[in-house]
Short mmCIF file of C-alpha atoms in Angstrom, two decimals:
data_model
loop_
_atom_site.label_atom_id
_atom_site.label_comp_id
_atom_site.label_asym_id
_atom_site.label_seq_id
_atom_site.Cartn_x
_atom_site.Cartn_y
_atom_site.Cartn_z
CA MET A 127 9.52 -16.83 -14.44
CA LYS A 128 11.40 -13.57 -14.06
CA PHE A 129 9.36 -10.66 -12.77
CA ASN A 130 8.31 -8.92 -16.01
CA THR A 131 7.34 -12.26 -17.53
CA ALA A 132 5.33 -13.09 -14.43
CA LEU A 133 3.42 -9.81 -14.75
CA LEU A 134 2.11 -11.01 -18.10
CA HIS A 135 1.82 -14.76 -17.69
CA LYS A 136 1.78 -15.90 -14.04
CA ASN A 137 -1.62 -17.32 -13.08
CA PHE A 138 -3.11 -15.86 -16.28
CA SER A 139 -3.75 -16.94 -19.86
CA SER A 140 -5.96 -15.76 -22.71
CA ASP A 141 -9.71 -15.88 -22.18
CA PRO A 142 -10.69 -19.51 -22.94
CA SER A 143 -13.98 -18.67 -24.66
CA THR A 144 -12.91 -15.72 -26.83
CA GLY A 145 -9.11 -15.71 -26.89
CA ALA A 146 -9.02 -12.17 -25.51
CA THR A 147 -5.49 -11.40 -24.31
CA VAL A 148 -6.80 -9.38 -21.33
CA THR A 149 -9.72 -10.41 -19.14
CA PRO A 150 -12.79 -8.57 -20.51
CA ILE A 151 -14.76 -6.06 -18.47
CA TYR A 152 -17.78 -7.88 -17.07
CA GLN A 153 -19.72 -4.69 -16.38
CA VAL A 154 -22.81 -6.32 -14.92
CA SER A 155 -24.50 -6.41 -11.55
CA ALA A 156 -25.73 -10.00 -11.46
CA PHE A 157 -25.11 -13.37 -13.11
CA SER A 158 -27.91 -15.78 -14.03
CA HIS A 159 -27.69 -19.56 -13.62
CA GLU A 160 -29.56 -22.49 -15.09
CA SER A 161 -31.27 -23.44 -11.83
CA PRO A 162 -31.96 -22.25 -8.29
CA GLU A 163 -30.05 -25.30 -7.08
CA LYS A 164 -26.88 -24.05 -8.82
CA LEU A 165 -27.28 -20.53 -7.42
CA GLU A 166 -27.84 -21.95 -3.93
CA LYS A 167 -24.54 -23.83 -4.15
CA ILE A 168 -22.68 -20.71 -5.31
CA PHE A 169 -24.15 -18.59 -2.51
CA ASN A 170 -23.20 -21.22 0.06
CA ASN A 171 -19.63 -21.69 -1.24
CA ARG A 172 -20.30 -25.23 -2.40
CA ALA A 173 -19.67 -24.52 -6.08
CA PRO A 174 -17.55 -22.05 -8.06
CA GLY A 175 -19.28 -19.26 -9.92
CA PHE A 176 -20.49 -15.69 -9.78
CA ALA A 177 -23.78 -14.39 -8.43
CA TYR A 178 -23.50 -10.65 -7.76
CA THR A 179 -20.66 -8.24 -8.49
CA ARG A 180 -20.57 -6.91 -4.93
CA ILE A 181 -19.53 -10.43 -3.92
CA SER A 182 -17.42 -11.48 -6.90
CA ASN A 183 -16.91 -10.68 -10.57
CA PRO A 184 -14.80 -12.37 -13.29
CA THR A 185 -12.78 -9.23 -14.10
CA VAL A 186 -12.06 -8.57 -10.44
CA ASP A 187 -11.39 -12.25 -9.77
CA SER A 188 -8.72 -12.34 -12.48
CA PHE A 189 -7.03 -9.25 -11.02
CA GLU A 190 -7.09 -10.74 -7.51
CA LYS A 191 -5.53 -14.01 -8.64
CA ARG A 192 -2.73 -12.25 -10.51
CA ILE A 193 -1.81 -10.03 -7.56
CA ALA A 194 -1.98 -12.93 -5.09
CA SER A 195 0.33 -14.93 -7.31
CA LEU A 196 2.81 -12.06 -7.67
CA GLU A 197 2.94 -11.61 -3.89
CA ASN A 198 3.27 -15.37 -3.24
CA GLY A 199 0.01 -15.39 -1.30
CA ILE A 200 -2.76 -18.00 -1.25
CA GLY A 201 -5.46 -15.54 -2.28
CA ALA A 202 -6.53 -11.91 -2.40
CA VAL A 203 -9.59 -9.73 -1.98
CA ALA A 204 -9.82 -6.49 -3.97
CA CYS A 205 -11.42 -3.38 -2.50
CA SER A 206 -12.84 -0.09 -3.73
CA SER A 207 -9.80 1.88 -2.45
CA GLY A 208 -6.51 1.50 -0.65
CA MET A 209 -8.06 2.84 2.53
CA ALA A 210 -10.87 0.29 2.25
CA ALA A 211 -8.22 -2.44 2.00
CA VAL A 212 -6.39 -1.18 5.10
CA THR A 213 -9.67 -0.91 7.02
CA MET A 214 -10.95 -4.35 6.03
CA SER A 215 -7.60 -6.05 6.67
CA LEU A 216 -7.89 -4.95 10.32
CA LEU A 217 -11.62 -5.08 11.02
CA ASN A 218 -11.67 -8.64 9.70
CA ILE A 219 -9.95 -9.77 12.90
CA LEU A 220 -10.57 -7.02 15.48
CA LYS A 221 -13.32 -6.32 17.97
CA ALA A 222 -13.99 -3.79 20.75
CA GLY A 223 -11.25 -3.92 23.38
CA ASP A 224 -8.52 -5.00 20.96
CA GLU A 225 -5.30 -3.07 20.37
CA ILE A 226 -3.06 -2.37 17.38
CA ILE A 227 0.61 -1.43 17.36
CA ALA A 228 1.45 0.73 14.34
CA GLY A 229 4.30 2.78 12.96
CA SER A 230 4.08 6.57 13.16
CA GLY A 231 5.37 7.21 9.65
CA LEU A 232 2.04 6.39 8.04
CA PHE A 233 -0.04 7.96 5.30
CA GLY A 234 -2.26 10.64 6.86
CA GLY A 235 -5.46 8.83 5.91
CA THR A 236 -4.33 5.73 7.80
CA ILE A 237 -3.58 7.79 10.90
CA ASP A 238 -7.08 9.28 10.63
CA LEU A 239 -8.53 5.75 10.35
CA PHE A 240 -6.88 4.65 13.59
CA GLU A 241 -8.42 7.70 15.25
CA ASP A 242 -11.84 6.68 13.88
CA LEU A 243 -11.44 3.15 15.28
CA LYS A 244 -11.49 4.56 18.81
CA ALA A 245 -15.26 4.93 18.48
CA PHE A 246 -15.46 1.13 18.06
CA GLY A 247 -13.35 0.45 21.14
CA ILE A 248 -10.15 -0.33 19.20
CA THR A 249 -7.00 1.38 20.46
CA THR A 250 -3.82 2.03 18.45
CA HIS A 251 -0.39 2.47 20.03
CA PHE A 252 2.11 4.23 17.77
CA VAL A 253 5.85 3.61 17.72
CA LYS A 254 8.30 6.10 16.23
CA ARG A 255 10.23 3.25 14.63
CA VAL A 256 8.78 -0.12 13.71
CA CYS A 257 11.44 -2.20 15.43
CA ILE A 258 11.66 -4.80 18.18
CA ASP A 259 12.87 -2.39 20.87
CA GLU A 260 9.88 -0.09 20.48
CA ILE A 261 7.19 -2.69 19.78
CA GLU A 262 7.88 -5.30 22.45
CA PRO A 263 7.16 -3.10 25.52
CA LEU A 264 3.71 -2.29 24.09
CA ILE A 265 2.57 -5.87 23.51
CA THR A 266 -0.23 -7.09 25.77
CA GLU A 267 -2.88 -9.79 25.63
CA LYS A 268 -5.09 -7.23 23.89
CA THR A 269 -2.63 -6.70 21.02
CA LYS A 270 -4.22 -8.35 17.98
CA ALA A 271 -2.29 -6.80 15.06
CA ILE A 272 0.97 -5.07 14.21
CA PHE A 273 0.62 -2.74 11.25
CA ALA A 274 3.29 -0.89 9.29
CA GLU A 275 4.04 0.59 5.90
CA LEU A 276 7.06 -1.14 4.42
CA ILE A 277 8.39 2.17 3.10
CA GLY A 278 6.67 4.90 5.10
CA ASN A 279 4.77 7.54 3.16
CA PRO A 280 6.14 10.18 3.50
CA ALA A 281 8.60 9.38 6.32
CA LEU A 282 10.43 6.90 4.03
CA ASP A 283 11.41 4.74 7.00
CA ILE A 284 11.88 1.06 6.11
CA VAL A 285 10.72 -1.87 8.22
CA ASP A 286 13.01 -4.81 8.88
CA ILE A 287 10.21 -7.28 8.25
CA GLU A 288 12.12 -10.39 9.28
CA SER A 289 12.95 -9.23 12.81
CA VAL A 290 9.53 -7.63 13.41
CA SER A 291 7.65 -10.68 12.12
CA MET A 292 9.67 -12.99 14.39
CA LEU A 293 8.70 -10.87 17.40
CA ALA A 294 5.04 -10.77 16.30
CA HIS A 295 4.87 -14.52 15.84
CA GLN A 296 6.47 -15.17 19.24
CA HIS A 297 3.41 -13.42 20.69
CA ASN A 298 0.95 -14.98 18.21
CA ILE A 299 0.20 -11.64 16.55
CA PRO A 300 -0.17 -11.21 12.76
CA LEU A 301 2.04 -8.69 10.97
CA ILE A 302 0.10 -6.63 8.41
CA ILE A 303 2.31 -4.79 5.92
CA ASP A 304 1.17 -2.00 3.61
CA SER A 305 3.56 -2.48 0.69
CA THR A 306 2.07 0.17 -1.60
CA THR A 307 5.25 2.21 -1.94
CA ALA A 308 7.53 -0.82 -2.27
CA THR A 309 5.41 -2.84 -4.74
CA PRO A 310 6.05 -6.50 -5.62
CA CYS A 311 8.80 -5.26 -7.94
CA LEU A 312 11.11 -4.45 -5.04
CA VAL A 313 10.13 -6.99 -2.38
CA HIS A 314 7.69 -9.76 -1.48
CA PRO A 315 6.87 -9.11 2.19
CA ILE A 316 5.39 -12.59 2.65
CA ASP A 317 8.77 -14.14 1.85
CA HIS A 318 10.22 -12.20 4.79
CA GLY A 319 7.54 -13.11 7.34
CA ALA A 320 4.59 -10.77 6.74
CA ASP A 321 1.20 -12.45 7.24
CA ILE A 322 -1.11 -10.04 5.41
CA VAL A 323 -0.05 -7.63 2.66
CA VAL A 324 -2.08 -4.59 1.65
CA HIS A 325 -1.72 -2.38 -1.43
CA SER A 326 -3.38 0.78 -2.56
CA THR A 327 -3.42 -0.48 -6.13
CA SER A 328 -4.46 3.01 -7.24
CA LYS A 329 -0.75 3.85 -7.06
CA TYR A 330 2.16 1.98 -8.66
CA ILE A 331 0.20 -1.10 -9.69
CA ASN A 332 -2.26 1.02 -11.67
CA GLY A 333 0.44 3.49 -12.67
CA GLY A 334 -1.69 5.86 -14.72
CA GLY A 335 -3.67 7.67 -12.06
CA ASN A 336 -6.99 6.57 -13.57
CA ALA A 337 -8.60 4.21 -11.04
CA ILE A 338 -9.07 4.02 -7.26
CA SER A 339 -8.61 0.56 -5.75
CA GLY A 340 -6.95 -1.57 -3.08
CA ILE A 341 -6.20 -5.21 -2.37
CA ILE A 342 -5.56 -7.53 0.59
CA ILE A 343 -3.31 -10.58 0.13
CA ASP A 344 -3.18 -13.42 2.67
CA SER A 345 -0.01 -15.48 3.09
CA GLY A 346 -1.95 -18.40 4.55
CA ASN A 347 0.93 -18.89 6.98
CA PHE A 348 -0.41 -17.39 10.21
CA LYS A 349 -1.72 -19.87 12.77
CA TRP A 350 -4.93 -18.25 13.99
CA ASP A 351 -5.53 -19.07 17.66
CA GLU A 352 -9.19 -19.74 18.38
CA SER A 353 -8.81 -18.46 21.94
CA ARG A 354 -7.55 -15.07 20.72
CA TYR A 355 -9.47 -14.61 17.45
CA GLU A 356 -13.14 -15.48 17.79
CA PHE A 357 -13.82 -15.83 14.06
CA VAL A 358 -11.64 -18.94 13.90
CA SER A 359 -14.27 -21.18 15.49
CA GLU A 360 -16.66 -20.50 12.61
CA TYR A 361 -14.10 -20.52 9.81
CA LYS A 362 -11.49 -23.07 10.91
CA LYS A 363 -13.03 -25.59 8.50
CA TYR A 364 -11.41 -23.53 5.72
CA GLY A 365 -7.94 -24.25 7.12
CA LYS A 366 -5.30 -21.82 5.91
CA PHE A 367 -8.02 -19.94 3.99
CA ALA A 368 -9.86 -19.00 7.21
CA TYR A 369 -8.88 -15.31 7.09
CA LEU A 370 -9.95 -14.95 3.45
CA ALA A 371 -13.17 -16.91 4.00
CA LYS A 372 -14.07 -14.64 6.91
CA LEU A 373 -13.27 -11.56 4.82
CA ARG A 374 -15.37 -12.60 1.83
CA ASN A 375 -18.30 -13.84 3.87
CA GLY A 376 -18.31 -11.15 6.53
CA MET A 377 -17.18 -7.56 6.94
CA TRP A 378 -15.93 -6.93 3.38
CA ARG A 379 -19.00 -8.48 1.77
CA ASN A 380 -21.50 -6.77 4.05
CA ILE A 381 -20.00 -3.28 4.00
CA GLY A 382 -19.90 -3.45 0.22
CA CYS A 383 -16.46 -2.00 -0.50
CA CYS A 384 -16.05 -4.06 -3.67
CA LEU A 385 -13.86 -3.09 -6.59
CA SER A 386 -15.70 -2.13 -9.78
CA PRO A 387 -15.02 -4.27 -12.88
CA MET A 388 -13.89 -1.23 -14.87
CA ASN A 389 -11.32 -0.26 -12.25
CA ALA A 390 -10.12 -3.85 -12.01
CA PHE A 391 -9.57 -3.80 -15.77
CA LEU A 392 -7.64 -0.50 -15.65
CA ASN A 393 -5.47 -1.87 -12.85
CA THR A 394 -4.77 -5.03 -14.83
CA ILE A 395 -3.60 -2.97 -17.79
CA GLY A 396 -1.30 -0.98 -15.51
CA LEU A 397 -0.06 -4.10 -13.74
CA GLU A 398 1.47 -5.51 -16.90
CA THR A 399 3.96 -2.63 -17.26
CA MET A 400 4.68 -2.12 -13.55
CA GLY A 401 8.15 -3.65 -13.76
CA LEU A 402 9.26 -1.35 -16.55
CA ARG A 403 7.79 1.70 -14.84
CA MET A 404 9.30 0.94 -11.45
CA GLU A 405 12.73 0.48 -12.96
CA ARG A 406 12.51 3.95 -14.50
CA LEU A 407 10.82 5.54 -11.48
CA CYS A 408 13.41 4.25 -8.99
CA ASP A 409 16.29 5.29 -11.25
CA ASN A 410 14.82 8.76 -11.70
CA ALA A 411 14.17 9.09 -7.96
CA LEU A 412 17.76 8.20 -7.07
CA GLN A 413 19.23 10.60 -9.62
CA LEU A 414 16.89 13.42 -8.61
CA ALA A 415 17.57 12.84 -4.90
CA GLN A 416 21.33 12.91 -5.49
CA TYR A 417 20.96 16.10 -7.54
CA LEU A 418 18.76 17.89 -4.98
CA ASP A 419 21.23 16.88 -2.28
CA THR A 420 23.81 19.17 -3.91
CA PHE A 421 21.77 22.28 -2.99
CA GLU A 422 22.85 23.75 0.34
CA ASP A 423 19.41 24.96 1.39
CA ILE A 424 17.62 21.68 0.57
CA ASP A 425 17.43 18.81 3.08
CA VAL A 426 16.77 15.60 1.14
CA ASN A 427 15.26 12.36 2.50
CA TYR A 428 15.61 9.27 0.31
CA PRO A 429 16.51 5.73 1.46
CA MET A 430 19.20 5.20 -1.16
CA LEU A 431 21.24 8.25 -0.19
CA GLU A 432 24.25 7.04 1.75
CA ASN A 433 23.46 9.39 4.66
CA SER A 434 20.01 7.79 5.14
CA PRO A 435 19.67 5.61 8.26
CA TYR A 436 17.84 3.11 6.04
CA TYR A 437 20.51 2.86 3.34
CA SER A 438 21.79 -0.57 4.43
CA LEU A 439 18.29 -1.98 4.85
CA ALA A 440 17.29 -0.70 1.40
CA GLN A 441 20.30 -2.51 -0.03
CA LYS A 442 19.45 -5.72 1.79
CA LEU A 443 15.65 -5.82 1.62
CA LEU A 444 14.83 -3.83 -1.51
CA GLY A 445 17.69 -4.91 -3.76
CA GLY A 446 19.38 -1.52 -3.72
CA ASN A 447 16.23 0.42 -4.58
CA GLY A 448 14.65 3.19 -2.56
CA GLY A 449 11.26 3.47 -4.19
CA ALA A 450 10.01 6.48 -6.13
CA ILE A 451 9.22 9.00 -3.40
CA ILE A 452 11.54 11.75 -2.19
CA THR A 453 10.83 14.27 0.55
CA ILE A 454 12.65 17.56 0.88
CA ARG A 455 12.67 20.32 3.47
CA VAL A 456 13.24 23.84 2.21
CA GLY A 457 13.18 26.03 5.32
CA SER A 458 9.60 27.30 5.56
CA LYS A 459 6.07 26.78 4.33
CA GLU A 460 6.38 29.96 2.28
CA ARG A 461 9.50 28.68 0.50
CA ALA A 462 7.84 25.31 -0.05
CA PHE A 463 4.83 26.91 -1.72
CA LYS A 464 7.05 29.16 -3.85
CA LEU A 465 9.13 26.23 -5.04
CA MET A 466 6.04 24.21 -5.91
CA ASN A 467 4.49 27.17 -7.76
CA ASN A 468 7.68 27.60 -9.77
CA LEU A 469 7.73 24.03 -11.08
CA LYS A 470 6.72 23.56 -14.71
CA TYR A 471 6.42 19.79 -15.08
CA ALA A 472 5.63 18.51 -11.59
CA LEU A 473 1.91 18.69 -10.87
CA ASN A 474 0.50 19.72 -7.50
CA ALA A 475 -1.67 16.67 -6.77
CA THR A 476 -2.46 14.29 -3.92
CA ASN A 477 -1.37 10.98 -5.39
CA ILE A 478 1.72 8.83 -5.80
CA GLY A 479 2.69 6.24 -8.38
CA ASP A 480 1.59 8.23 -11.41
CA VAL A 481 3.71 8.29 -14.57
CA ARG A 482 3.89 12.07 -14.03
CA THR A 483 5.94 13.69 -11.30
CA LEU A 484 3.64 14.95 -8.55
CA VAL A 485 4.37 17.23 -5.60
CA ILE A 486 2.36 18.04 -2.51
CA HIS A 487 2.71 19.94 0.76
CA PRO A 488 1.65 17.17 3.19
CA ALA A 489 1.23 19.33 6.31
CA SER A 490 -1.54 21.44 4.78
CA THR A 491 -3.28 18.65 2.87
CA ILE A 492 -3.12 14.93 3.67
CA TYR A 493 -2.09 15.60 7.30
CA VAL A 494 -4.51 18.44 7.90
CA HIS A 495 -6.44 16.37 10.47
CA SER A 496 -3.31 15.16 12.31
CA SER A 497 -2.01 16.67 15.54
CA GLU A 498 1.35 18.43 15.61
CA GLU A 499 2.83 15.44 17.43
CA GLN A 500 1.50 13.04 14.79
CA LYS A 501 2.96 15.22 12.02
CA ILE A 502 6.38 15.32 13.66
CA ASN A 503 6.35 11.56 14.24
CA ALA A 504 5.50 11.08 10.56
CA GLN A 505 8.31 13.48 9.64
CA VAL A 506 5.85 15.96 8.19
CA TYR A 507 6.91 19.56 8.79
CA ASN A 508 5.67 22.91 7.52
CA ASP A 509 8.56 23.07 5.06
CA THR A 510 8.22 19.47 3.79
CA ILE A 511 7.48 18.73 0.13
CA ARG A 512 6.72 15.17 -0.97
CA ILE A 513 7.83 14.36 -4.50
CA SER A 514 6.34 11.36 -6.29
CA VAL A 515 8.84 10.96 -9.11
CA GLY A 516 7.54 10.19 -12.60
CA ILE A 517 9.01 8.74 -15.78
CA GLU A 518 9.96 12.05 -17.43
CA ASP A 519 13.49 12.41 -18.78
CA ILE A 520 15.68 12.96 -15.74
CA GLU A 521 17.46 15.90 -17.38
CA ASP A 522 14.14 17.72 -17.64
CA LEU A 523 13.26 16.99 -14.03
CA LYS A 524 16.63 18.23 -12.79
CA GLU A 525 16.32 21.39 -14.82
CA ASP A 526 12.76 21.97 -13.64
CA PHE A 527 13.70 21.73 -9.96
CA LYS A 528 16.84 23.80 -10.52
CA GLN A 529 14.96 26.72 -12.04
CA ALA A 530 12.30 26.48 -9.32
CA ILE A 531 14.93 26.57 -6.58
CA ASP A 532 16.87 29.37 -8.30
CA LYS A 533 13.76 31.52 -8.48
CA ILE A 534 13.29 31.24 -4.71
CA GLY A 535 16.81 32.60 -4.28
CA GLU A 536 16.12 35.46 -6.69
CA GLU A 537 12.87 36.36 -4.90
CA ASN A 538 14.69 36.48 -1.57
#
């Protein structure tokens, strides 16, 4: 199947009992069974079925299977938020004394999470660029995961997954990729060597800004070493499904960060048009970035601009797409606020992946808890504006930003 066909038909068909063309919302807490013997088998993973929505639910299950199939994984576990997915993907394999190597150009909430993990004895070492030269010197016996955003948010740095995954696997370390900003439309990280893929499905997969959610997809390819990862001894009977079995039967299940059936349904609806939206979003982002680049006082960061250090990698890895986020620097925080206040269509909101164009001043919002060094490493400055480009007519977006920029000049 081609991609847009796969969004509708891969690993999915009409509901067998009713013919419903979308999996119904099973908005229930628990599921009854004909006998205690049957329920015992379900609870002990000896029979398929559903017992309690915190553990599994038909609506959520359908969403998980469709995303896993799209990402060429063996299975997926949906979570209540993107941050829950990031957290669970790591805590599923880490313990006190372990270390993570991560990129610096991360979403502010993820940086905050790594700070929180210190209290549990887990240390994170940050690299300015997620590349072999910077990662290899930091690898020790304690390194148990390498984590990176495929397209950094908002740094917009791109990871060469193939080279980084080869290094990780030489040292028997899994590579966990947050592919939220890239989406399965642009790249399948597993095909390039990633072991675990994470999405904040609240963003481009959902597309409408109406549901919080996240998902973890396992490639099934990583060879978990029992001497390095203690959980393997208990779950090795599940073979390549060991990571997912541990996740479902351990940390994820017990913390209770399950996805609600309603949000799974809303994400499924959004999923089916993701290909069409991403085509428009990426096209709009490129045109808007090229247009903003014509203004002398505006410094534009977008991977598909020819002056970007990631231009060649975007061509190779992302099929000539740069995603739908642009960052600009305008000279000062005051000018940034004025520009944002002058915009008519772009909304001032902390989200990405909406059908509407959204803008935010990262330094004073999503990076408010980060140190100055962390902000600089993430390419977040006082004059930075992050633009999550929407599906509006590009002529209207250009005109909106033009009038907003012109007004700054008039006020000065």
